[in-house]
mmCIF file of C-alpha atoms (C1' of nucleotides) in Angstrom:
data_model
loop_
_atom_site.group_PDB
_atom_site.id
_atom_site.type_symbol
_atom_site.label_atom_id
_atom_site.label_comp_id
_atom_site.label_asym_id
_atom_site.label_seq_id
_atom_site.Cartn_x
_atom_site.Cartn_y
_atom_site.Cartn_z
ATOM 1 C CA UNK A 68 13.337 4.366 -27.138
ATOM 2 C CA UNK A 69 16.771 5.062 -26.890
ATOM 3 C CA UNK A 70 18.979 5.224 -23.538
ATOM 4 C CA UNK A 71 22.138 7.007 -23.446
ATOM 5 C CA UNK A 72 24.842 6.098 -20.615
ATOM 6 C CA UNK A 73 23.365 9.432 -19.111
ATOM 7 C CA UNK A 74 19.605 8.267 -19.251
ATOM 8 C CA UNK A 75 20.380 5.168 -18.016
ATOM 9 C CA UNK A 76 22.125 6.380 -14.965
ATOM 10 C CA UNK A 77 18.644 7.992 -14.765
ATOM 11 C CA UNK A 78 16.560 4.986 -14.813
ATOM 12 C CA UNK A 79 18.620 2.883 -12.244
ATOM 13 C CA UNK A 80 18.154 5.764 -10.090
ATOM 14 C CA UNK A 81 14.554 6.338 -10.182
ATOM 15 C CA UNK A 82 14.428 2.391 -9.609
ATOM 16 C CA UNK A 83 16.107 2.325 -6.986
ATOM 17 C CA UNK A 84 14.074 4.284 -5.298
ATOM 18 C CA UNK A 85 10.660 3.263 -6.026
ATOM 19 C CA UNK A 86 11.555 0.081 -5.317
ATOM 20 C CA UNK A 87 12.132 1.665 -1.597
ATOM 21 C CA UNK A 88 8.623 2.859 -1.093
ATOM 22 C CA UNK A 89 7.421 0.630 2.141
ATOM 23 C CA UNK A 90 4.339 -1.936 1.436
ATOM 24 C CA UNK A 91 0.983 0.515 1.691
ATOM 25 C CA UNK A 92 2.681 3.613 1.271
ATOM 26 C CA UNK A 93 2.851 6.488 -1.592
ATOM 27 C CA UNK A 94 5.352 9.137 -2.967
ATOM 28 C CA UNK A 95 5.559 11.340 -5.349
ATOM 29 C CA UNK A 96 7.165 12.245 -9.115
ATOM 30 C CA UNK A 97 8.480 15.080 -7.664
ATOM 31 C CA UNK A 98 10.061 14.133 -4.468
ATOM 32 C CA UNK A 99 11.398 10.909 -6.798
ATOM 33 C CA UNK A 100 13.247 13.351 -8.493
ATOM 34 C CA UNK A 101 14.215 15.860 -5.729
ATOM 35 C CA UNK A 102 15.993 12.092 -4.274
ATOM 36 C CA UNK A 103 17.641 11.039 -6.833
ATOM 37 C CA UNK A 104 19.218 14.880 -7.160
ATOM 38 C CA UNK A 105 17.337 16.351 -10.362
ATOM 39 C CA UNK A 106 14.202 17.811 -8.976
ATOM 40 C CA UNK A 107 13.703 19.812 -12.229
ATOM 41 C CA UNK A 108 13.000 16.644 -13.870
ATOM 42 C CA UNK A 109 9.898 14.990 -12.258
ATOM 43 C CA UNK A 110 8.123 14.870 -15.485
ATOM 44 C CA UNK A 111 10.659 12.776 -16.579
ATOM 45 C CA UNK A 112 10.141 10.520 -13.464
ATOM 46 C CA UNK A 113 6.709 9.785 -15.104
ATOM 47 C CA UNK A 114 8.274 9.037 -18.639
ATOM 48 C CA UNK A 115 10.265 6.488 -16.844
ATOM 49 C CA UNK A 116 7.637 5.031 -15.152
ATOM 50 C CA UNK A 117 5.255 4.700 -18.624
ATOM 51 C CA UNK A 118 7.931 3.241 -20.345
ATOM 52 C CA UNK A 119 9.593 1.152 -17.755
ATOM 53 C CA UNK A 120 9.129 -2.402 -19.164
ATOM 54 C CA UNK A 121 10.700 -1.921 -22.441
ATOM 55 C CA UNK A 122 13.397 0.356 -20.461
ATOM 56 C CA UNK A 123 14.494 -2.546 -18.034
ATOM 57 C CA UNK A 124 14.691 -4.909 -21.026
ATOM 58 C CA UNK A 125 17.263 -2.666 -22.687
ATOM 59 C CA UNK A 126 18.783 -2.111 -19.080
ATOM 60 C CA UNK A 127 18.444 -6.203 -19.270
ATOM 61 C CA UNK A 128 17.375 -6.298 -16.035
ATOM 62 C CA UNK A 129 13.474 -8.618 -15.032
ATOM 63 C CA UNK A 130 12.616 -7.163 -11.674
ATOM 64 C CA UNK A 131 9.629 -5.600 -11.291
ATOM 65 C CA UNK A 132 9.088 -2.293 -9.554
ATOM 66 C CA UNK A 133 6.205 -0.644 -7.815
ATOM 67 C CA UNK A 134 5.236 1.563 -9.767
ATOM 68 C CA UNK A 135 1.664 1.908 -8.086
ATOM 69 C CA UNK A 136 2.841 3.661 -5.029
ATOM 70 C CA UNK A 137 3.960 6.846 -7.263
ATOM 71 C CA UNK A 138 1.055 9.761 -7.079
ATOM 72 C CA UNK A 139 1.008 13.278 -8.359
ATOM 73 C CA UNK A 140 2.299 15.942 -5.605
ATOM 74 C CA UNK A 141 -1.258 16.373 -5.096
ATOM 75 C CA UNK A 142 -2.110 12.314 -3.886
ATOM 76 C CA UNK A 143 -3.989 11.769 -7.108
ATOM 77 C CA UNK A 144 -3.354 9.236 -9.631
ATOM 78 C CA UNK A 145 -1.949 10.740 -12.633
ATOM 79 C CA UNK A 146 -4.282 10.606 -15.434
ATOM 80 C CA UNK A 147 -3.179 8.808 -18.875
ATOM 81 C CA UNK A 148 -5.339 9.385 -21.290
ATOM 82 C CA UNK A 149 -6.654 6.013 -21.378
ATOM 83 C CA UNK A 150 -8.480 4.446 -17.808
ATOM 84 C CA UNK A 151 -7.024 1.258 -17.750
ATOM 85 C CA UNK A 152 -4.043 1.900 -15.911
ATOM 86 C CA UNK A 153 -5.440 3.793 -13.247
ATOM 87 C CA UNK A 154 -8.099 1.741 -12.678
ATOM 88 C CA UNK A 155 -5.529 -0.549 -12.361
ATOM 89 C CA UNK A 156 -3.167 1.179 -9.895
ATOM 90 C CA UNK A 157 -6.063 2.043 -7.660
ATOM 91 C CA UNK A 158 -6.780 -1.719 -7.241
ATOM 92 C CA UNK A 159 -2.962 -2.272 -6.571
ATOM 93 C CA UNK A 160 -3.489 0.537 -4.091
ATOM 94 C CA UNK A 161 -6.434 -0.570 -2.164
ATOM 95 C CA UNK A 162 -4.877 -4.339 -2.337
ATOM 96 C CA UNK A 163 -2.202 -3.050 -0.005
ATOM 97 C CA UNK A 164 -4.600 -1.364 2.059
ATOM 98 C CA UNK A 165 -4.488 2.298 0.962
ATOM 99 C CA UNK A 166 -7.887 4.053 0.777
ATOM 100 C CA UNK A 167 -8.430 5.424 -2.132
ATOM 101 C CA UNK A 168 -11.447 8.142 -2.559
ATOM 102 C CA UNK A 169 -11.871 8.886 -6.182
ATOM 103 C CA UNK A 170 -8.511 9.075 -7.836
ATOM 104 C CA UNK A 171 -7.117 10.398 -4.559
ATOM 105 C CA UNK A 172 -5.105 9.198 -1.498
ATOM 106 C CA UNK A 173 -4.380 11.004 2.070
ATOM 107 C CA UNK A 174 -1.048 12.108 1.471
ATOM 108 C CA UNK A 175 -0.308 13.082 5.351
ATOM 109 C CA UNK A 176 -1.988 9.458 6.083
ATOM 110 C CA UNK A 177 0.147 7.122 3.653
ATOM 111 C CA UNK A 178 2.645 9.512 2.263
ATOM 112 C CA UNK A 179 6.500 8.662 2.563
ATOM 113 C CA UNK A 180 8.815 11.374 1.613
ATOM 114 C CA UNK A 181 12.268 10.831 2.999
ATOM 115 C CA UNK A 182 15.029 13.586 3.062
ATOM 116 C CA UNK A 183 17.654 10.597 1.649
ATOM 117 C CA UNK A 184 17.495 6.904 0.698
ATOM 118 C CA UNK A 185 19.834 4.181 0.185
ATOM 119 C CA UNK A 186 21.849 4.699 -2.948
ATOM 120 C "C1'" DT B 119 17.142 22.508 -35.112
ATOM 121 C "C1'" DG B 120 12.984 24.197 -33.444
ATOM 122 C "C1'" DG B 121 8.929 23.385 -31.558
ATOM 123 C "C1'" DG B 122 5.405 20.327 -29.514
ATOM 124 C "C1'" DT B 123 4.742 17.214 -25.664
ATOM 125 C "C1'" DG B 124 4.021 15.264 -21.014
ATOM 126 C "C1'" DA B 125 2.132 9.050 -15.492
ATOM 127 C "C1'" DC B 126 4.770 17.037 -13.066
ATOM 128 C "C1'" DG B 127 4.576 20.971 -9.483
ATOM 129 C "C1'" DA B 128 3.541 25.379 -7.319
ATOM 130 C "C1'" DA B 129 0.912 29.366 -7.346
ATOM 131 C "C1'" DT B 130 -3.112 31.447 -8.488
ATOM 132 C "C1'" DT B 131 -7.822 31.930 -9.455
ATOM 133 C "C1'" DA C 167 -11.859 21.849 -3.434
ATOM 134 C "C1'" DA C 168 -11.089 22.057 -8.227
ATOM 135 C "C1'" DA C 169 -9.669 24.073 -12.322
ATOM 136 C "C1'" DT C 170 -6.255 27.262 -14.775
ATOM 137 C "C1'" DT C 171 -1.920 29.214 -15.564
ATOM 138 C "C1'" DC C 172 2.655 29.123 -15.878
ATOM 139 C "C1'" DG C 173 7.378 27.375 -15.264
ATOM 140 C "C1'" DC C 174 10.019 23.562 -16.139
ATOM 141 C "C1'" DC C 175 13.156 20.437 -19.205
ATOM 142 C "C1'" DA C 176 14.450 15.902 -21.435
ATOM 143 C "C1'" DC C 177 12.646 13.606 -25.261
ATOM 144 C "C1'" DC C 178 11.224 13.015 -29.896
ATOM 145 C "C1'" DC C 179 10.375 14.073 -34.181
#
DNA sequence: TGGGTGACGAATT
DNA sequence: AAATTCGCCACCC
């Protein structure tokens, strides 16, 4: 995976904001992208997300980020191919208190979709 | 370089 | 309510 100065400026952004989502709440790709100003690109929000360990080791940055609180525009969990990771990001939902029925969450109950965030 | 791909979204069945 | 269809666009061969 290669980052260009232009991807990068990418990344940071979509960090920035997820690491905004409040404790027991839920956004989505989408409105990730439509804040950070490329709302074309929410698919891309979800690239960054998969690959986002490797991505802030080449950023050299440790934090973690949670990614758990991002959902499909719809409240469900995005599927992967494999379970295992959303398996595991329903546990890290319902360990913050979301409810979680099937792969899906309440949107209007737990959603938080700002017009603007920090920068 | 062109074409397939995807942790997406909105509209339409 | 759930599945399809279609538009989208950066990324990666």
């Amino acid at each position: 995976m290669k980052l260009t100065d232009e991807s990068k400026a990418f990344h940071y952004a979509v960090y920035s904001v997820v690491t905004q989502i409040p404790y027991g709440k839920v956004t989505s790709y989408g409105h990730i992208a439509y804040l950070i100003g490329r709302p074309q690109n929410s698919r891309l929000v979800g690239q960054s997300l998969k690959h986002y360990p490797e991505i802030m080791r080449q950023l050299g940055e440790n934090f973690d980020i949670p990614w758990w609180r991002v959902l499909s525009s719809s409240g469900a969990i995005s599927s992967r191919g494999n379970t295992s990771g959303e398996i595991l990001q329903k546990h890290k939902l319902i360990e913050e208190g979301v409810e979680v029925t099937g792969v899906k969450v309440n949107l209007g109950l737990v959603g938080w979709f700002p017009d603007e965030v920090d920068s």
